[in-house]
mmCIF file of N, CA and C and ligand atoms in Angstrom:
data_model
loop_
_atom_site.group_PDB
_atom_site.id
_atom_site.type_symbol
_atom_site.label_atom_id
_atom_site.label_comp_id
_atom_site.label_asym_id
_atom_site.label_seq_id
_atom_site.Cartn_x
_atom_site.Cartn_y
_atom_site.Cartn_z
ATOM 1 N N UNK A 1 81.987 72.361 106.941
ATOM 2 C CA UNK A 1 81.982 71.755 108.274
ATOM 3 C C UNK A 1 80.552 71.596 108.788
ATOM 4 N N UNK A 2 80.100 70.432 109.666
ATOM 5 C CA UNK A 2 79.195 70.232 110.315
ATOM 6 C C UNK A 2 79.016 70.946 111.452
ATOM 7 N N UNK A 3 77.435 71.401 112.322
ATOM 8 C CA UNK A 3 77.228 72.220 113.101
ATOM 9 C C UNK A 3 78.113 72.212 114.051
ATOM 10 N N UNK A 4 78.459 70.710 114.560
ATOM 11 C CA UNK A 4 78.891 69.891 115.460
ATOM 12 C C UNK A 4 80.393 70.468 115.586
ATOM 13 N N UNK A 5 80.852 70.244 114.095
ATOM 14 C CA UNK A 5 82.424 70.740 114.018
ATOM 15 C C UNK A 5 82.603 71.899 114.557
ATOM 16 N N UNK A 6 81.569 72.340 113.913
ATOM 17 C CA UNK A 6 82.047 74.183 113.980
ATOM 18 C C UNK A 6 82.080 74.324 115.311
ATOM 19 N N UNK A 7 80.880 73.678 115.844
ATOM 20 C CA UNK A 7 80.380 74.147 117.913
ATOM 21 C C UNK A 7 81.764 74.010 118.675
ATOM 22 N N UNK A 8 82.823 72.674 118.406
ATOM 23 C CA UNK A 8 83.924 72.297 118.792
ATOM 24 C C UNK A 8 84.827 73.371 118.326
ATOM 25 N N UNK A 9 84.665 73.523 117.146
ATOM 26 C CA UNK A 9 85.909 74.833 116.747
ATOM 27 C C UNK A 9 85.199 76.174 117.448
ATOM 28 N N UNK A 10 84.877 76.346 117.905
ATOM 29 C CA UNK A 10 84.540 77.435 118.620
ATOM 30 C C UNK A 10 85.041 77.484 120.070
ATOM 31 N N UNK A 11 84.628 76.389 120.669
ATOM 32 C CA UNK A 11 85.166 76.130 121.792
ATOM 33 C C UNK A 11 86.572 76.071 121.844
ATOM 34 N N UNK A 12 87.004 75.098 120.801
ATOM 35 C CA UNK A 12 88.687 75.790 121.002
ATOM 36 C C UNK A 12 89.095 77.218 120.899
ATOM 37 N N UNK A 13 88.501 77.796 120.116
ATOM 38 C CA UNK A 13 88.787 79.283 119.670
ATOM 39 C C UNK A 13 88.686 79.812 120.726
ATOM 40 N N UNK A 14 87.212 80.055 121.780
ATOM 41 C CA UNK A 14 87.363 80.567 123.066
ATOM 42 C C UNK A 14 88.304 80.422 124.011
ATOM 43 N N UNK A 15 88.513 78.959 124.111
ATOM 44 C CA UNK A 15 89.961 78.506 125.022
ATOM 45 C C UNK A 15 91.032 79.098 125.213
ATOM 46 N N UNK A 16 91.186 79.427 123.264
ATOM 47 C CA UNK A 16 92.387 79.723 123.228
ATOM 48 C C UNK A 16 92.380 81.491 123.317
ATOM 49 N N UNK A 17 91.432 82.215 123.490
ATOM 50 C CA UNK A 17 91.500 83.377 123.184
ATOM 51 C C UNK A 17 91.457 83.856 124.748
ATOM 52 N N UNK A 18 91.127 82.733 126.172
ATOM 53 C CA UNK A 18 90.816 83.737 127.502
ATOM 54 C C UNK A 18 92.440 82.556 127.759
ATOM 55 N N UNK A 19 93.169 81.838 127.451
ATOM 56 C CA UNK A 19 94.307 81.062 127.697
ATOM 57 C C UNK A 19 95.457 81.435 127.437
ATOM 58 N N UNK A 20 95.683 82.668 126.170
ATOM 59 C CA UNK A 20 96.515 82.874 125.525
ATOM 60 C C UNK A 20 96.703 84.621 126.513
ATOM 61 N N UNK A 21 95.885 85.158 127.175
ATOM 62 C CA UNK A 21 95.908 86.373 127.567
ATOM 63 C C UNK A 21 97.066 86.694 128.654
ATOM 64 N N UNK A 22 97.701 85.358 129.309
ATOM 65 C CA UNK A 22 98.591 85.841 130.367
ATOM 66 C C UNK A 22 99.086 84.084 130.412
ATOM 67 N N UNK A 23 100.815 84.410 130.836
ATOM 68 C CA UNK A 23 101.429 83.218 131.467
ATOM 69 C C UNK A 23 101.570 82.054 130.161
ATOM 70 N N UNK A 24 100.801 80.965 130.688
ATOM 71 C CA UNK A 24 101.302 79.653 129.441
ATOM 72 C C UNK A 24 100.230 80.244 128.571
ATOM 73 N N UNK A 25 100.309 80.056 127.104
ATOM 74 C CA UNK A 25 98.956 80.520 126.091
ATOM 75 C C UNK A 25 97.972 79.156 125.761
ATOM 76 N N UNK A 26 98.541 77.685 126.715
ATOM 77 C CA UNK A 26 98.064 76.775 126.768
ATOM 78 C C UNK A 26 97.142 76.563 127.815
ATOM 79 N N UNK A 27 97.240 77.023 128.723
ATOM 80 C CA UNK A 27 96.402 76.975 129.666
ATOM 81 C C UNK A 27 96.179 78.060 130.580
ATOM 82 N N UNK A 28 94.598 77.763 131.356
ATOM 83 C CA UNK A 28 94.250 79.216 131.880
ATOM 84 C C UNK A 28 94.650 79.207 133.378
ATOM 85 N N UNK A 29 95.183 80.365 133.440
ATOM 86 C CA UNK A 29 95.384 80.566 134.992
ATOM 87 C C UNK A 29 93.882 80.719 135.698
ATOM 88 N N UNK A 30 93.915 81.247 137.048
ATOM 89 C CA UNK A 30 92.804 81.509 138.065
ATOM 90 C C UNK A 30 92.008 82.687 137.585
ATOM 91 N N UNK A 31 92.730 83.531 137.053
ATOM 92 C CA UNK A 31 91.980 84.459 136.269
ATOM 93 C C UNK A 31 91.807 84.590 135.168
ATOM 94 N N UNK A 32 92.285 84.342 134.248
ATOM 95 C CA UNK A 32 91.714 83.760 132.857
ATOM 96 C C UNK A 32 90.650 82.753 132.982
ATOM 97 N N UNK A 33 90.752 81.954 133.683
ATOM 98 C CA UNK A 33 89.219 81.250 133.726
ATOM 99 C C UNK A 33 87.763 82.050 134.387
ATOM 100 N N UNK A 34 88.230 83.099 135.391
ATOM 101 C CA UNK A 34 87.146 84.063 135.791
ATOM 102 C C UNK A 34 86.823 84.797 134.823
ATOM 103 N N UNK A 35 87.791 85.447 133.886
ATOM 104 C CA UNK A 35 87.212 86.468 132.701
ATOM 105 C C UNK A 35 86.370 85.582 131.867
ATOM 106 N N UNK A 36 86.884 83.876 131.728
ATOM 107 C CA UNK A 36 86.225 83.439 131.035
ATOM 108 C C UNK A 36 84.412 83.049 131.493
ATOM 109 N N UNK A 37 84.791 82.742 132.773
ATOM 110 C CA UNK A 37 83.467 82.440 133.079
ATOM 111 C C UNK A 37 82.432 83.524 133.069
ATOM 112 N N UNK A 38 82.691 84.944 133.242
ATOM 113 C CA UNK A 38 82.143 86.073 133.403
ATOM 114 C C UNK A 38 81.426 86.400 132.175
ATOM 115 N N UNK A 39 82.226 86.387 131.150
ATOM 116 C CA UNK A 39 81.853 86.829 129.677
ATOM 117 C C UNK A 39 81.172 85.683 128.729
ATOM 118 N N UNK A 40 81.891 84.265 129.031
ATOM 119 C CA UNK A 40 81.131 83.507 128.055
ATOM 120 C C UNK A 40 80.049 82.929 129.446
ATOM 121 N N UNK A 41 80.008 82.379 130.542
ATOM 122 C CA UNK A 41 78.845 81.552 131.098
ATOM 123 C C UNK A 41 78.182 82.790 132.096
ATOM 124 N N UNK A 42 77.470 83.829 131.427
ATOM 125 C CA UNK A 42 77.172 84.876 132.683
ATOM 126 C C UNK A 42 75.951 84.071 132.779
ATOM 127 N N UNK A 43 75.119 83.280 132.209
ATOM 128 C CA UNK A 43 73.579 82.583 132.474
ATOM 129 C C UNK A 43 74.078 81.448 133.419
ATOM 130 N N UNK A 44 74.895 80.267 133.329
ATOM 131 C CA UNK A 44 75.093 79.592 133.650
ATOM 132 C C UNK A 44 75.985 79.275 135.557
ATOM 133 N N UNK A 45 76.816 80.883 135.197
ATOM 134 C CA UNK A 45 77.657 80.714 136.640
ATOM 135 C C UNK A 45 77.252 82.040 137.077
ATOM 136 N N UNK A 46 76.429 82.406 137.831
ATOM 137 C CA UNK A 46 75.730 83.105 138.363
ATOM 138 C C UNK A 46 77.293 84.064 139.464
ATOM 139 N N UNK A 47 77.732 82.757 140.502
ATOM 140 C CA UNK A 47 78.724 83.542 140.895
ATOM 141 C C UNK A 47 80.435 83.749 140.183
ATOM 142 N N UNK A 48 80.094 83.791 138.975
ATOM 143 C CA UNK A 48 81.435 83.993 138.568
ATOM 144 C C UNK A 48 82.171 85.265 138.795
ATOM 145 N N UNK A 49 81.530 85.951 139.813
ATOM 146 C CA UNK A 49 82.693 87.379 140.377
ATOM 147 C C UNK A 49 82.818 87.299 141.590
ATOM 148 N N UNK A 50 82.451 85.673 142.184
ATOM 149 C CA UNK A 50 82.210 85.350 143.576
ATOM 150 C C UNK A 50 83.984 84.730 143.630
ATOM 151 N N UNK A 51 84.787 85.660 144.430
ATOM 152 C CA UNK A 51 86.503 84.866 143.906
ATOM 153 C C UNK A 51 86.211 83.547 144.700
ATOM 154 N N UNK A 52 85.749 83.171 146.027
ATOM 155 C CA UNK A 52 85.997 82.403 146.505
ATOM 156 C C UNK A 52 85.264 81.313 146.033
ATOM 157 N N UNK A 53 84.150 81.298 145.358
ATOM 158 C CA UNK A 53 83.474 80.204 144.375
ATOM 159 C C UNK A 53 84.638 79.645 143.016
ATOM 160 N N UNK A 54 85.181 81.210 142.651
ATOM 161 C CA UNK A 54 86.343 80.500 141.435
ATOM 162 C C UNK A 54 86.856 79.808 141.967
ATOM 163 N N UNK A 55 87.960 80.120 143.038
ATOM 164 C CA UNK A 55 88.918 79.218 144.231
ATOM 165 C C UNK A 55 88.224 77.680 143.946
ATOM 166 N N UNK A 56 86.802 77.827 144.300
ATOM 167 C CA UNK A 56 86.783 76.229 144.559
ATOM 168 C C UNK A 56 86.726 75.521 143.405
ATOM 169 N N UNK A 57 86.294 76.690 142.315
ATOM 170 C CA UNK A 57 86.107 75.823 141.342
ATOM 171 C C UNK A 57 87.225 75.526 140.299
ATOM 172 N N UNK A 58 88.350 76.397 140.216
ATOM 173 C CA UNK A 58 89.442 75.972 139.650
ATOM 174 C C UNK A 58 90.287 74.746 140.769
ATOM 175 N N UNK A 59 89.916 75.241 141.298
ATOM 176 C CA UNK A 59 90.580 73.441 142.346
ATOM 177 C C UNK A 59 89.873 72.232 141.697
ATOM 178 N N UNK A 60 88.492 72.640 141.871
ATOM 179 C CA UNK A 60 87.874 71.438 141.320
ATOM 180 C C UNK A 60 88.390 70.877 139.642
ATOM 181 N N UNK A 61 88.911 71.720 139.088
ATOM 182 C CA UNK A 61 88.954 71.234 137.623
ATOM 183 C C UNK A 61 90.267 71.067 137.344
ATOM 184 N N UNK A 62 91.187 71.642 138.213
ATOM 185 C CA UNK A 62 92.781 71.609 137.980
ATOM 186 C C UNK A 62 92.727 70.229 138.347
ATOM 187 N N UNK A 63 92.341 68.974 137.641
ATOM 188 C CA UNK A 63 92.958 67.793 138.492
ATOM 189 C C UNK A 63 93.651 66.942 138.704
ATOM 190 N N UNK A 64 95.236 67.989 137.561
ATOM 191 C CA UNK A 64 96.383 67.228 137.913
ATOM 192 C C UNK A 64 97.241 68.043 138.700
ATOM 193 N N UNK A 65 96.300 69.165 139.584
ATOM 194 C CA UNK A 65 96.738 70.164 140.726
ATOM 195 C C UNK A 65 98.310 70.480 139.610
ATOM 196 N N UNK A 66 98.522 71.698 138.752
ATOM 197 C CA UNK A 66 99.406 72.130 138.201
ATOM 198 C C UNK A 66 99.151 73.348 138.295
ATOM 199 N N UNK A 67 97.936 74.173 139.096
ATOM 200 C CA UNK A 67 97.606 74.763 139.365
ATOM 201 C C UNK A 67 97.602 76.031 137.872
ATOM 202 N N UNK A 68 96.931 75.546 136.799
ATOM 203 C CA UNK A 68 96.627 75.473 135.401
ATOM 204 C C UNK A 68 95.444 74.902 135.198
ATOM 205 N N UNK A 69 93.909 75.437 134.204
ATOM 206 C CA UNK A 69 93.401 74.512 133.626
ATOM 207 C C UNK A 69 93.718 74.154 132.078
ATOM 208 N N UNK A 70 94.334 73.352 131.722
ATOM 209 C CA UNK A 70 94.157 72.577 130.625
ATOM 210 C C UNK A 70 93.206 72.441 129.650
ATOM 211 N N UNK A 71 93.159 72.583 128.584
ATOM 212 C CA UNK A 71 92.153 72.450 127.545
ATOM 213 C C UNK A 71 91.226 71.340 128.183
ATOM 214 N N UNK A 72 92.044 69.803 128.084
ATOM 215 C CA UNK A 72 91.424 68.698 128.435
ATOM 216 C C UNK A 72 90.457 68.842 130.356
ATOM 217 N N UNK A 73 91.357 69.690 130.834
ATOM 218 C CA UNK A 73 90.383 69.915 131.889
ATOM 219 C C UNK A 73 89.254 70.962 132.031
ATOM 220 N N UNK A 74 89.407 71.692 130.898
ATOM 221 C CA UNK A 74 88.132 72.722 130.762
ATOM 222 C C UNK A 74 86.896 72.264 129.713
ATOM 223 N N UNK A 75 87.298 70.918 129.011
ATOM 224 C CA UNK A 75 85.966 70.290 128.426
ATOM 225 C C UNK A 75 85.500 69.618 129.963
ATOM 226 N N UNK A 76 86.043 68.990 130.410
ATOM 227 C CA UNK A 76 85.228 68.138 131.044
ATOM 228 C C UNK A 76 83.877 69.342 132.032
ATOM 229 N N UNK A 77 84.222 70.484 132.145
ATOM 230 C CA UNK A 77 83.435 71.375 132.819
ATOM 231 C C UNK A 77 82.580 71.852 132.139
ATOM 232 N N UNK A 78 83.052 72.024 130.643
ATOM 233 C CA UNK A 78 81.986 72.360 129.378
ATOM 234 C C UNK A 78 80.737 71.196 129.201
ATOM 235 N N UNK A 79 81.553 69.948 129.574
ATOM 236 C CA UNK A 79 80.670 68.854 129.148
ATOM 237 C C UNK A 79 79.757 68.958 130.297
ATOM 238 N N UNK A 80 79.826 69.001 131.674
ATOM 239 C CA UNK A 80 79.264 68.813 132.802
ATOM 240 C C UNK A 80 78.395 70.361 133.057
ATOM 241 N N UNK A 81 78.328 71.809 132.066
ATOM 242 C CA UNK A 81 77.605 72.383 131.845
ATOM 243 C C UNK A 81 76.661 71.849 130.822
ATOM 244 N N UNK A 82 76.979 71.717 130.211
ATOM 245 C CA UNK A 82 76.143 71.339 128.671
ATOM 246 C C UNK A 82 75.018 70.720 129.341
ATOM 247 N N UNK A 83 75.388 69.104 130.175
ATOM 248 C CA UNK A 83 74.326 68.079 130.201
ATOM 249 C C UNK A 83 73.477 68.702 131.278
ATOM 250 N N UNK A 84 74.016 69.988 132.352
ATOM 251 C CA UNK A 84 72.665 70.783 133.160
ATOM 252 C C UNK A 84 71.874 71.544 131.837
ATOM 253 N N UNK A 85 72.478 72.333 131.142
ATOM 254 C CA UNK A 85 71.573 72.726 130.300
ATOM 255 C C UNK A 85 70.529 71.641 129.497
ATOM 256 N N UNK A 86 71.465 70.880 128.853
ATOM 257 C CA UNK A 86 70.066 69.701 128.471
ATOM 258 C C UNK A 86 68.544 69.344 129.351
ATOM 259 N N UNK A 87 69.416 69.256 130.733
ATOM 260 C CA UNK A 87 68.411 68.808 131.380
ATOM 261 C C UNK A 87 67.709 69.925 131.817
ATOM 262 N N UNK A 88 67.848 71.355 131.602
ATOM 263 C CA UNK A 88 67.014 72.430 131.976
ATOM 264 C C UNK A 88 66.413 72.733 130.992
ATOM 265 N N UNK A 89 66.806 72.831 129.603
ATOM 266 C CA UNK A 89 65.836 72.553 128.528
ATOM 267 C C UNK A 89 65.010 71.741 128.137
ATOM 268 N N UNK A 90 65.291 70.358 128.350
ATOM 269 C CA UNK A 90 63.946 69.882 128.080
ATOM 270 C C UNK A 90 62.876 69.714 129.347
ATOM 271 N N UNK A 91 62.985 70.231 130.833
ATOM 272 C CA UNK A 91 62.445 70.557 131.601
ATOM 273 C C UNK A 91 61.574 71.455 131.565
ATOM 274 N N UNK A 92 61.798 72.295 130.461
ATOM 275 C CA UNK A 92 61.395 72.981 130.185
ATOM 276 C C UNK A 92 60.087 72.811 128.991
ATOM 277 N N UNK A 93 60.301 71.614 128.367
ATOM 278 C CA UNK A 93 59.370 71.112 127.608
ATOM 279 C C UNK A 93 59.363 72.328 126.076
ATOM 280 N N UNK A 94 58.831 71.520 124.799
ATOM 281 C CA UNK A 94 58.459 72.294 123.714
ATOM 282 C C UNK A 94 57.860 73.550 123.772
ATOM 283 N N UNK A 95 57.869 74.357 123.159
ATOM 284 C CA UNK A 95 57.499 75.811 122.712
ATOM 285 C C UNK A 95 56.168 75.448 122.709
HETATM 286 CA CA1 CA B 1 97.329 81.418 130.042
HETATM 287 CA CA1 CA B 2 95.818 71.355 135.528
#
């Protein structure tokens, strides 16, 4: 497999490992997405033990309000981390 593949199979693997912990094993409840944010984005989501920041932010990503995030709705948050990191890395300029 390519880096690329693998980076994607990983991401599912995580999905499925903070998704599968309680309720549907397809999707994460309000707190399965906090354990997730806590343990895998502690650089990135600073307030991820802030509940009322989760609140807004699982609203924000639930956005077929099923009050569930969805695989398909937890890339789009992966993707919309990723491209801040891009842009904080190369802000950061070469070594
Ligand atoms: Ca679940
Ligand atoms: Ca949803």
């Amino acid at each position: 497999m390519s880096e690329l593949e693998k980076a994607m199979g990983m991401l599912i693997d995580v999905f499925d490992r903070y998704a599968g912990a309680e309720s549907k094993k397809e999707t994460l409840t309000k707190q399965e997405l906090k354990a997730l944010l806590e343990k895998e984005f502690p650089n990135f989501v600073k307030n991820g033990k802030n509940n009322e920041a989760v609140n807004k932010l699982f609203e924000n990503l639930d956005n077929n309000k099923d009050s569930e995030v969805d695989f398909n709705e937890f890339i789009v948050f992966v993707a919309s981390l990723t491209a801040i990191c891009y842009k904080y890395c190369h802000q950061k300029g070469p070594k």
